[in-house]
PDB file of C-alpha atoms in Angstrom:
ATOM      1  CA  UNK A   1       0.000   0.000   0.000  1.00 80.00           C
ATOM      2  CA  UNK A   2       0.958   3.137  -0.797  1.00 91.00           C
ATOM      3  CA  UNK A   3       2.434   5.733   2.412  1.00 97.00           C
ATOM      4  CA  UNK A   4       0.081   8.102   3.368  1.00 98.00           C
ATOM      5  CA  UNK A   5       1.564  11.767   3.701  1.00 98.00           C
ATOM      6  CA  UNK A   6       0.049  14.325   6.572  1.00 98.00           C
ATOM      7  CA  UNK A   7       0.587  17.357   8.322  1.00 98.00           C
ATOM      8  CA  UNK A   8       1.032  18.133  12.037  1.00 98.00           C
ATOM      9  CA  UNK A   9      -1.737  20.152  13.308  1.00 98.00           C
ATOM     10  CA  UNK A  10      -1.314  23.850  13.377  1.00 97.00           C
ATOM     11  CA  UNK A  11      -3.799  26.685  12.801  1.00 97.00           C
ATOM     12  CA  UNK A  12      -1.429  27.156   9.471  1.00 98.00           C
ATOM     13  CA  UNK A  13      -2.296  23.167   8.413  1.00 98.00           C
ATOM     14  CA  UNK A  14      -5.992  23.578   8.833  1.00 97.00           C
ATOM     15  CA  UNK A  15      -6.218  26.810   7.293  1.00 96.00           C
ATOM     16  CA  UNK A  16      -3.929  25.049   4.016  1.00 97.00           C
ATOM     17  CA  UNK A  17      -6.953  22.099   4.131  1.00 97.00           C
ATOM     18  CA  UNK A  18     -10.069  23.729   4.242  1.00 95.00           C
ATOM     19  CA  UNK A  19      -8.853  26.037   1.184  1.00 95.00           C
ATOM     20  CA  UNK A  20      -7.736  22.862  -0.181  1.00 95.00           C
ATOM     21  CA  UNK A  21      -4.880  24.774  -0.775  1.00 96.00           C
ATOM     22  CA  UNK A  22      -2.670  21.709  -0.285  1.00 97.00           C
ATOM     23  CA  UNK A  23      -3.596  17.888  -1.169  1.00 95.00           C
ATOM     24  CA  UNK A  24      -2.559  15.688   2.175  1.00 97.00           C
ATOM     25  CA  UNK A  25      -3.812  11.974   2.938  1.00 98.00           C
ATOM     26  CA  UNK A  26      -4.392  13.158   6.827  1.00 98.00           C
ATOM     27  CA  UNK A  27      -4.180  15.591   9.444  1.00 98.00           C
ATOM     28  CA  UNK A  28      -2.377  14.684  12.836  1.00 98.00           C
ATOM     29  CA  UNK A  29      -3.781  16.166  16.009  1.00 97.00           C
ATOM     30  CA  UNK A  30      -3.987  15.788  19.643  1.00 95.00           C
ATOM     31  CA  UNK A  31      -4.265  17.067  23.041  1.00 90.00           C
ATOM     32  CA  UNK A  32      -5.759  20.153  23.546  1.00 89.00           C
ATOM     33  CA  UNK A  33      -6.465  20.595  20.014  1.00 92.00           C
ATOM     34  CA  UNK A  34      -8.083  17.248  19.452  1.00 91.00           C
ATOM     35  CA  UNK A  35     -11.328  18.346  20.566  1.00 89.00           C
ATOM     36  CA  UNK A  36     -12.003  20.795  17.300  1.00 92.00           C
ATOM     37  CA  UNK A  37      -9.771  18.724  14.861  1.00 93.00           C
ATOM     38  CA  UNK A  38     -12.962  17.158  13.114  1.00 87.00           C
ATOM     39  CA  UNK A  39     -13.967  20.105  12.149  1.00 85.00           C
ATOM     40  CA  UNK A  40     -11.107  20.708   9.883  1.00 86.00           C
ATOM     41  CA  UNK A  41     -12.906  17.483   7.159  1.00 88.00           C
ATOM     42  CA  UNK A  42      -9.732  15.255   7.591  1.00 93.00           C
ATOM     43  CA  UNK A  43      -8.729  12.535   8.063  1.00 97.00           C
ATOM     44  CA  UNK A  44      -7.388  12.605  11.712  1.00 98.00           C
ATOM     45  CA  UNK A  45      -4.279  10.569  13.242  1.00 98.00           C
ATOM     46  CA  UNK A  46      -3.496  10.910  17.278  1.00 98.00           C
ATOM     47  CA  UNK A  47      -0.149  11.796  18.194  1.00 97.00           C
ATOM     48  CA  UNK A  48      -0.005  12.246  22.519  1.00 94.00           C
ATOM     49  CA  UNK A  49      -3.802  12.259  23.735  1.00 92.00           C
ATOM     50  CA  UNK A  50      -2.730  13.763  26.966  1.00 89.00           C
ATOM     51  CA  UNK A  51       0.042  16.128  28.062  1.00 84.00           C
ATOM     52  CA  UNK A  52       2.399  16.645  30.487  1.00 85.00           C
ATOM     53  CA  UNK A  53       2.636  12.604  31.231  1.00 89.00           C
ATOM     54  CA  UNK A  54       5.310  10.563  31.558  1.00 93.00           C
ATOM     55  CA  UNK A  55       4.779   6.317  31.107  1.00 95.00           C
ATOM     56  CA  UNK A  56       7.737   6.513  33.877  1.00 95.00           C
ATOM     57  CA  UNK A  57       5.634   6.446  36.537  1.00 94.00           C
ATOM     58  CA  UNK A  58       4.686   3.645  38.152  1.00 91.00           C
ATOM     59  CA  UNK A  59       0.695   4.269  37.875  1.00 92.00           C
ATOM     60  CA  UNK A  60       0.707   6.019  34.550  1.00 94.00           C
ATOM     61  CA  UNK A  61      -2.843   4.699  33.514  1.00 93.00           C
ATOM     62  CA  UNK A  62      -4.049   5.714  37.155  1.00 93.00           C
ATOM     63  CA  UNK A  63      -3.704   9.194  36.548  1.00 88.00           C
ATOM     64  CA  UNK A  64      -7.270  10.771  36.777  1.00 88.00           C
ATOM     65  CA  UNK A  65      -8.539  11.158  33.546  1.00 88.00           C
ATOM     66  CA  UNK A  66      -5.947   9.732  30.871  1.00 92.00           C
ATOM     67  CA  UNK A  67      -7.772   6.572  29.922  1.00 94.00           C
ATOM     68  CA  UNK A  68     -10.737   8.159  29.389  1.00 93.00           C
ATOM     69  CA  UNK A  69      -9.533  10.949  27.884  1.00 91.00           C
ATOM     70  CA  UNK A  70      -7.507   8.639  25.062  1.00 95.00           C
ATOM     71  CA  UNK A  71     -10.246   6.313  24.461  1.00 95.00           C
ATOM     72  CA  UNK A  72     -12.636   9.990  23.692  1.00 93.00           C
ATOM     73  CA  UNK A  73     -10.512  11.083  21.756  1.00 94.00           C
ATOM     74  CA  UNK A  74      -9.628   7.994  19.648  1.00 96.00           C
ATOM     75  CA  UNK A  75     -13.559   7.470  18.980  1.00 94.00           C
ATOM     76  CA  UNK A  76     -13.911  11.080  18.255  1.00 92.00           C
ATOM     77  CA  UNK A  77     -11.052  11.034  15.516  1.00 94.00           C
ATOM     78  CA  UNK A  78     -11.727   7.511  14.322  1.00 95.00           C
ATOM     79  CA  UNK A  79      -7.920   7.253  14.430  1.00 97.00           C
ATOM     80  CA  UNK A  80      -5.976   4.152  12.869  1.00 97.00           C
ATOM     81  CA  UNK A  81      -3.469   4.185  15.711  1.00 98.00           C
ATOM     82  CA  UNK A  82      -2.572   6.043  18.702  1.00 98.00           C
ATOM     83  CA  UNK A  83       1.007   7.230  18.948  1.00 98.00           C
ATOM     84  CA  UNK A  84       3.008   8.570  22.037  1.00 97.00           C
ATOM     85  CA  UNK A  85       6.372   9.959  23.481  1.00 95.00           C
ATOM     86  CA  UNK A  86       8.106   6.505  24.637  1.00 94.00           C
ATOM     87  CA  UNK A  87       8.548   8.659  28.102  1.00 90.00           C
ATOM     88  CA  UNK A  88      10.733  10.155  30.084  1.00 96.00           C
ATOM     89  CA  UNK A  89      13.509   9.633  32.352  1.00 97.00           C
ATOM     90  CA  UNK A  90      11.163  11.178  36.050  1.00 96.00           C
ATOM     91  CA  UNK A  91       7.810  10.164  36.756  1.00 95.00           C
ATOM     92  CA  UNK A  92       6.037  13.324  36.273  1.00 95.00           C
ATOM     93  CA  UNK A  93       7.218  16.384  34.028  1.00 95.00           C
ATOM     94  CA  UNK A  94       5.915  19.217  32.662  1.00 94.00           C
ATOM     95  CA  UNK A  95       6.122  21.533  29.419  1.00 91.00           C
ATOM     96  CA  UNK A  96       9.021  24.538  29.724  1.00 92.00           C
ATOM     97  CA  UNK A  97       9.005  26.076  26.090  1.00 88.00           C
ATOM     98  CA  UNK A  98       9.908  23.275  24.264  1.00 87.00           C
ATOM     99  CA  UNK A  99      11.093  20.885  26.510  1.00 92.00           C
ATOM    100  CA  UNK A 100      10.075  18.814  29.242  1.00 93.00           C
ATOM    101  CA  UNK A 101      11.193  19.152  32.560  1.00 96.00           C
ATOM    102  CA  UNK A 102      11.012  16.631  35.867  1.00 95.00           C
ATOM    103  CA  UNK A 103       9.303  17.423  38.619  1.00 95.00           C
ATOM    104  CA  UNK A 104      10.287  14.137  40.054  1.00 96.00           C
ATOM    105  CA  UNK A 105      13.654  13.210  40.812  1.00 96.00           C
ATOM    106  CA  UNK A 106      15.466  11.220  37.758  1.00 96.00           C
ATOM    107  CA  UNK A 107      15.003   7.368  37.818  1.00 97.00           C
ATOM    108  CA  UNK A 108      17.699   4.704  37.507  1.00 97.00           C
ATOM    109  CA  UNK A 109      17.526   3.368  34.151  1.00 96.00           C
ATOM    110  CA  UNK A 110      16.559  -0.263  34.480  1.00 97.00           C
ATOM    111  CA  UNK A 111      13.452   1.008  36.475  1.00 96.00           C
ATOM    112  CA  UNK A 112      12.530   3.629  33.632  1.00 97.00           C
ATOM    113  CA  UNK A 113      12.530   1.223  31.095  1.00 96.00           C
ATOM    114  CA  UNK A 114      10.862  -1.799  32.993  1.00 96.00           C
ATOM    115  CA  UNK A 115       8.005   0.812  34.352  1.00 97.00           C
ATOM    116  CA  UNK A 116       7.484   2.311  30.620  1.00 97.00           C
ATOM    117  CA  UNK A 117       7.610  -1.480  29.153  1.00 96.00           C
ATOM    118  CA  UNK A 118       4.531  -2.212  31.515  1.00 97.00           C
ATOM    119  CA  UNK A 119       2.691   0.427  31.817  1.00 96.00           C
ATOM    120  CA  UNK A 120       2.432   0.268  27.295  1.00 96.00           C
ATOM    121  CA  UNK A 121       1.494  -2.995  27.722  1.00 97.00           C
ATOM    122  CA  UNK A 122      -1.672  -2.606  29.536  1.00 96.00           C
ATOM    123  CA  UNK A 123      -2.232   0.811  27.895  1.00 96.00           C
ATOM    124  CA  UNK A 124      -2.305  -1.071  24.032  1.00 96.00           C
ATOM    125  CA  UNK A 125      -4.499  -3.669  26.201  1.00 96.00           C
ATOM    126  CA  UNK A 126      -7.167  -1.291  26.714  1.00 95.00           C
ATOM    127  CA  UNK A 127      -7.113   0.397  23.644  1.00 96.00           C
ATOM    128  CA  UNK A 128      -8.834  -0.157  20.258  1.00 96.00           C
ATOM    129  CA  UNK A 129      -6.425   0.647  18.186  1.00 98.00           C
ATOM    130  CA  UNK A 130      -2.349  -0.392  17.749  1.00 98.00           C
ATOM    131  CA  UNK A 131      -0.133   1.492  20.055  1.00 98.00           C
ATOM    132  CA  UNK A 132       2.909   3.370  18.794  1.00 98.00           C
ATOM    133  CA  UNK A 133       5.890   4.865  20.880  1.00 97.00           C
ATOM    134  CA  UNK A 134       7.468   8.030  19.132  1.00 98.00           C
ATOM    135  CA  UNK A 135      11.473   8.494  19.908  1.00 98.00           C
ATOM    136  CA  UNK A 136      12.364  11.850  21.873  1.00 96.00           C
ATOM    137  CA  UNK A 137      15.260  14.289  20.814  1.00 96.00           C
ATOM    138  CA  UNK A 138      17.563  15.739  23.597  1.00 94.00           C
ATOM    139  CA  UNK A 139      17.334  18.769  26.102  1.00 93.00           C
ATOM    140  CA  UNK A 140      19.643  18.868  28.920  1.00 92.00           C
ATOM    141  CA  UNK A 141      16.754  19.700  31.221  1.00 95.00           C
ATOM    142  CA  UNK A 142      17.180  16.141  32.707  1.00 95.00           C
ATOM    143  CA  UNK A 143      13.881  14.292  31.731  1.00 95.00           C
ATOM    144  CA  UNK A 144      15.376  13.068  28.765  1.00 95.00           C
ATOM    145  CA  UNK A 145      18.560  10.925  30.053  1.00 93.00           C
ATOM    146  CA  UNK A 146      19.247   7.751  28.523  1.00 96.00           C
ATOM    147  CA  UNK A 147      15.983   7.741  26.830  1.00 96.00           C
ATOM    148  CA  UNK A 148      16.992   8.946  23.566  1.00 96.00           C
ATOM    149  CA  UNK A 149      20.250   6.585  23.470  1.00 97.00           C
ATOM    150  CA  UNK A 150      19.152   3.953  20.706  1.00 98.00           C
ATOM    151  CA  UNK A 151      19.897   1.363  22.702  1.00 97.00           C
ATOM    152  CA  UNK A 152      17.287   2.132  25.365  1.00 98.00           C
ATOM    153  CA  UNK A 153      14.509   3.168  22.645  1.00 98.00           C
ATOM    154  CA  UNK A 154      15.197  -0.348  20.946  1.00 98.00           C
ATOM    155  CA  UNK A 155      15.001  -2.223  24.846  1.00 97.00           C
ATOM    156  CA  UNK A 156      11.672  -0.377  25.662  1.00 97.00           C
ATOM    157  CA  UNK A 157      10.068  -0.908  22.264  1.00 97.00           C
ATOM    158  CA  UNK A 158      10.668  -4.913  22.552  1.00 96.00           C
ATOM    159  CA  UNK A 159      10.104  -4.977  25.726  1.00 96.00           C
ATOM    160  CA  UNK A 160       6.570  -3.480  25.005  1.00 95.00           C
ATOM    161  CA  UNK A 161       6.120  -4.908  22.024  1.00 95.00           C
ATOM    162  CA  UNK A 162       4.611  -2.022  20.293  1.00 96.00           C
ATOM    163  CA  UNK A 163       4.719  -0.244  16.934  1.00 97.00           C
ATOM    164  CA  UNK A 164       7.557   2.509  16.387  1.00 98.00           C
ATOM    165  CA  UNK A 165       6.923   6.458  15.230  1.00 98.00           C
ATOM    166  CA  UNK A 166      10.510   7.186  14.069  1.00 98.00           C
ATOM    167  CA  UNK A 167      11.185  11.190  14.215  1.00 98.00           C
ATOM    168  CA  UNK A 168      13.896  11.610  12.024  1.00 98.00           C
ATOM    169  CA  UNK A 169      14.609  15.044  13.623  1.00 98.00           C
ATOM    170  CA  UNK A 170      14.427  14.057  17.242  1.00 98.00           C
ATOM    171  CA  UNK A 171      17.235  11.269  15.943  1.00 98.00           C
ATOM    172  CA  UNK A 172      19.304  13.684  14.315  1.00 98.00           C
ATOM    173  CA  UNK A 173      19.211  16.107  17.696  1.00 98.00           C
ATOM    174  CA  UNK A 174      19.697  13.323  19.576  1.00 97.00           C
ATOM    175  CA  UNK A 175      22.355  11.732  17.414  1.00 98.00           C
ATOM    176  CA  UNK A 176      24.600  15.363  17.690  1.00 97.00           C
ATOM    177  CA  UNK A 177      24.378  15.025  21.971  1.00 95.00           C
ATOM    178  CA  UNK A 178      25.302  11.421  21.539  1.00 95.00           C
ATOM    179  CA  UNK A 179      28.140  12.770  19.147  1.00 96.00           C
ATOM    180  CA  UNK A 180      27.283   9.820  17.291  1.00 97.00           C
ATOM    181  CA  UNK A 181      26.994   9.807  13.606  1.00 98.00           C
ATOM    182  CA  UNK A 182      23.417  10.089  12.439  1.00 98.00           C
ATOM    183  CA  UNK A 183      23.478   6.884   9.968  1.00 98.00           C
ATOM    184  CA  UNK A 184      24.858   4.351  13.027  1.00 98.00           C
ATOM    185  CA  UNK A 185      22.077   6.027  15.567  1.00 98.00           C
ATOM    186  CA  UNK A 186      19.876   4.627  12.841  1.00 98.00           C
ATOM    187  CA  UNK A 187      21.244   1.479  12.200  1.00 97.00           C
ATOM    188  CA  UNK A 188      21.282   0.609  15.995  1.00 98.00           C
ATOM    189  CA  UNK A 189      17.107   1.849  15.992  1.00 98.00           C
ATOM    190  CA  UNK A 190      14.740  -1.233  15.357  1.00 96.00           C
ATOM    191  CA  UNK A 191      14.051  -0.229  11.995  1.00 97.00           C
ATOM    192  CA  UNK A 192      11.854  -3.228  10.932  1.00 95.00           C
ATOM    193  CA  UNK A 193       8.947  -1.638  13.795  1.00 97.00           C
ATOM    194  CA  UNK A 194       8.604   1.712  12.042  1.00 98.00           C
ATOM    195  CA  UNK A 195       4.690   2.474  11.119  1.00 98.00           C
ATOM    196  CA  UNK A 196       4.791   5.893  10.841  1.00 98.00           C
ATOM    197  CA  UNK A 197       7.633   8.713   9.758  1.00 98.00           C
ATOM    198  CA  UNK A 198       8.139  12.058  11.350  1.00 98.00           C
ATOM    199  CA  UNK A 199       9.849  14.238   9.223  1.00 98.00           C
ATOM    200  CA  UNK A 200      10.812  18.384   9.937  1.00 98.00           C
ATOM    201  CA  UNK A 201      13.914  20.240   9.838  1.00 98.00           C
ATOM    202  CA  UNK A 202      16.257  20.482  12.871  1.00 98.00           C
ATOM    203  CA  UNK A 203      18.442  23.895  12.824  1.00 98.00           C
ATOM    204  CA  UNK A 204      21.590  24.768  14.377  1.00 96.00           C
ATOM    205  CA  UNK A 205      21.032  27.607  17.379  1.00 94.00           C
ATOM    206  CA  UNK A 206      24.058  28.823  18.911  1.00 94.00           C
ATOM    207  CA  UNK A 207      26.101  25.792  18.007  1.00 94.00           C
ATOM    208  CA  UNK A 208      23.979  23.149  19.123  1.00 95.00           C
ATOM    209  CA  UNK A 209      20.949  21.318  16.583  1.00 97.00           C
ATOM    210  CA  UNK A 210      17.525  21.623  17.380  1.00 97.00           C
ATOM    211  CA  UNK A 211      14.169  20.344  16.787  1.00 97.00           C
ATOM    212  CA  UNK A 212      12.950  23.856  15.384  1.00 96.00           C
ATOM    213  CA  UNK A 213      10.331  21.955  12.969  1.00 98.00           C
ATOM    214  CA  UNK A 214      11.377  24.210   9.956  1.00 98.00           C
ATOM    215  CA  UNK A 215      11.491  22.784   6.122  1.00 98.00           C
ATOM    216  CA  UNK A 216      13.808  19.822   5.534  1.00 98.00           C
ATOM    217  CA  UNK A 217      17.015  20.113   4.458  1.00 97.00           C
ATOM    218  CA  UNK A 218      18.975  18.031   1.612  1.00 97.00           C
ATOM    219  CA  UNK A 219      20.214  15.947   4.780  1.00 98.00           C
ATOM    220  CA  UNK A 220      17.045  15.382   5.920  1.00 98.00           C
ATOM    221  CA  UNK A 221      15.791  14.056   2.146  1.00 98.00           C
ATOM    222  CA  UNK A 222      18.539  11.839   2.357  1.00 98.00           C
ATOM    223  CA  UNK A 223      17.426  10.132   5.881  1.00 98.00           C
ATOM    224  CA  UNK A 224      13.945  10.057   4.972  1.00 98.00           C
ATOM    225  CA  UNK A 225      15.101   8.109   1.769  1.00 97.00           C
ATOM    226  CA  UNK A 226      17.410   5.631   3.811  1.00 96.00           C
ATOM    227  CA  UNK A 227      14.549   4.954   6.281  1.00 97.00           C
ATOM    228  CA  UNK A 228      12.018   4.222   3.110  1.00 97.00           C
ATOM    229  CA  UNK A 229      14.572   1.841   1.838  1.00 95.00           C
ATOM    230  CA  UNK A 230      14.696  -0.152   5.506  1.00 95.00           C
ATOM    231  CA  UNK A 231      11.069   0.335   6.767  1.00 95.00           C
ATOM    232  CA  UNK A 232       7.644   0.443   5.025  1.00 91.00           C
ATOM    233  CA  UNK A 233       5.725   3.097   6.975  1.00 97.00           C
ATOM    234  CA  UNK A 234       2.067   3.445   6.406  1.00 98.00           C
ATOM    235  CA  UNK A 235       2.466   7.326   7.140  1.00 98.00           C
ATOM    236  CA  UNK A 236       4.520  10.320   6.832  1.00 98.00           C
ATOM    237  CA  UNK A 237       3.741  13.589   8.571  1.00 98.00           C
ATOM    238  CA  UNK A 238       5.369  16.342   7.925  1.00 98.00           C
ATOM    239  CA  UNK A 239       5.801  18.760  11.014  1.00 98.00           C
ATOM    240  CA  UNK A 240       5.674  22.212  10.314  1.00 98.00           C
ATOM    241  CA  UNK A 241       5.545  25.091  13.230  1.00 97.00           C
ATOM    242  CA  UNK A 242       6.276  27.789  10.909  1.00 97.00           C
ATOM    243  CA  UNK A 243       3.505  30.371   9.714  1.00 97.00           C
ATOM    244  CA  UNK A 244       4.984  30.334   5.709  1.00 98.00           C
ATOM    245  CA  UNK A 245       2.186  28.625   3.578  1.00 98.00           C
ATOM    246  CA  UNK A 246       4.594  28.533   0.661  1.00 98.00           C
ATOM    247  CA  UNK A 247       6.997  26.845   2.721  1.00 98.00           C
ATOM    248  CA  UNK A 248       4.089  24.009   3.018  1.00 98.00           C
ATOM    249  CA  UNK A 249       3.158  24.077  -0.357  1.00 98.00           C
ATOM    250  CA  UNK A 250       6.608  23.371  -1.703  1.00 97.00           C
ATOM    251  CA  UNK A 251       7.228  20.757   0.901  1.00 98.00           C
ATOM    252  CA  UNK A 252       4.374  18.733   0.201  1.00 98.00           C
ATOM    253  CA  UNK A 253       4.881  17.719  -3.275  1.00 97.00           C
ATOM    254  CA  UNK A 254       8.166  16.829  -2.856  1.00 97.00           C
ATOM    255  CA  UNK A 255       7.689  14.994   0.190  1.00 98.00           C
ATOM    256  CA  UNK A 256       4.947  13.145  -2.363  1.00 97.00           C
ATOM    257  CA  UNK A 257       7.197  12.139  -4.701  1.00 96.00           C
ATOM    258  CA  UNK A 258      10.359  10.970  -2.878  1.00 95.00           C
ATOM    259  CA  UNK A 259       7.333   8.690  -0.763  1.00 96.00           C
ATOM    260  CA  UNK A 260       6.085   7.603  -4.523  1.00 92.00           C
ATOM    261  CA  UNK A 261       9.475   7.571  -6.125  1.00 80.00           C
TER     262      UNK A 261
END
C-alpha cells in the first residue's frame, strides 16, 4: 500500500486544508487541540492524547482522567493508531518552552525502562487501536537521560512490544548530543517496527541542533530516503511550526514524490 503523507496540526495546516490549498492523505492532532480537529474534514491521526505525562511512573494509567480521555478522543477522531512519546527519564514532568522538565527526581535506568515497558502494555491492552511509541530528541533539562540513546529506545520498544513512530529530527538532535553519527544512531534503531515517519527540519542555534520543525534540508531528504529503503511506513507527517504557507506548499509535493518515487 501506498504511504500516506500528513501534516502536524497547526492553525497554518488547517487553514492550508479547508482552502484545499494543499492535497494531504491526513491531518495529525492531539491534546488540547483534538477536541475541534474534526472540524477541519480530515482525516485525523493521534499523536499524545494527553500532556504533560510521563509512562515513567509507576501508575501512569491511574492518573485521573488519561484513559478516558484517550479512548474519547480515539472514537472522536476515528484514528488508525494512537502514537506517544516513549517517556521520560522522572515520573512526572511538565512543558518549559519546548522541553520537558522533571518534577520528580530522575530514575535509575533499568526502572525507567521496565516501568514504561509495563505500563504500554496494559495501555495497548485497553485500547482499540495499535499502540505506537514516538522516539524523543535531547534537552539537557534532565527528563530526557538515557531515553533517547538507541539502545534504550530499541530495549523499551521490545520490551513493550509495540509499533515505532521514528522522528527523524528528534534522531538527528539526539544523534549530535550522543556525538554519534546520524546513519549508526539509525542502524542501531529497530528499523523493521517503524509504522509511521516524522519528518521536519532540525536547525543549528548557537552551536547546538535543534528540533525547530522548519522545512527539511537536503540531509534530511537523504534520511527520509534511507529509512524508506529499511522500513515500510504506512504514514509520513510532515511537522511544520512555521507560519509560511509557501513553505508548506513546496514541501508537500516533494515529500509526495520521494514517498512515490
Amino acid at each position: 500500500m501506498p504511504t500516506l503523507l500528513g501534516l502536524g496540526d497547526t492553525d497554518l495546516a488547517r487553514r492550508l486544508i479547508a482552502g484545499a490549498a494543499v492535497r494531504v492523505d491526513f491531518l495529525e492532532t492531539g491534546g488540547p487541540r483534538a477536541a475541534t480537529a474534526a472540524g477541519s474534514g480530515a482525516r485525523l491521526f493521534v499523536h499524545n492524547a494527553v500532556w504533560n505525562w510521563s509512562l515513567a511512573h509507576p501508575r501512569a494509567l491511574d492518573e485521573p482522567g488519561v484513559l478516558s480521555a484517550t479512548r474519547e478522543i480515539l472514537d472522536r477522531t476515528a484514528a488508525p493508531w494512537l502514537s506517544v512519546h516513549l517517556g521520560f527519564a522522572s515520573t512526572r514532568v511538565a512543558a518549559d518552552g519546548p522541553m520537558m522538565v522533571p518534577r520528580s527526581p530522575v530514575l535509575p535506568r533499568e526502572a525507567a525502562q521496565a516501568a514504561i515497558a509495563r505500563n504500554a502494555r496494559a495501555l495497548a491492552a485497553a485500547l482499540p487501536v495499535p499502540l505506537l511509541f514516538e522516539n524523543l530528541d535531547y534537552w539537557p533539562s534532565g527528563a530526557y537521560e538515557y531515553i533517547s540513546e538507541p539502545g534504550f529506545i530499541t530495549d523499551v520498544l521490545e520490551a513493550a512490544g509495540t509499533g515505532f513512530l521514528l522522528d527523524l529530527a528528534h534522531a538527528r538532535v539526539a544523534a549530535a548530543r550522543l556525538s554519534l553519527p546520524i546513519d549508526e544512531y539509525l542502524a542501531r534503531l529497530p528499523l523493521g517496527r517503524v509504522r509511521a515517519v516524522h519528518v521536519s527540519g532540525p536547525r543549528m542555534r548557537d552551536g547546538v541542533l535543534l528540533d525547530e520543525h522548519e522545512p527539511l534540508s537536503a540531509e534530511d531528504d537523504r534520511l527520509l530516503r534511507t529509512v524508506l529503503d529499511a522500513a515500510q511506513p504506512a504514514a509520513v507527517t510532515f511537522e511544520y511550526h512555521g507560519t509560511d504557507p509557501d513553505a508548506v506548499r513546496r514541501e508537500l509535493p516533494r515529500l509526495r514524490s520521494l514517498l512515490e518515487g
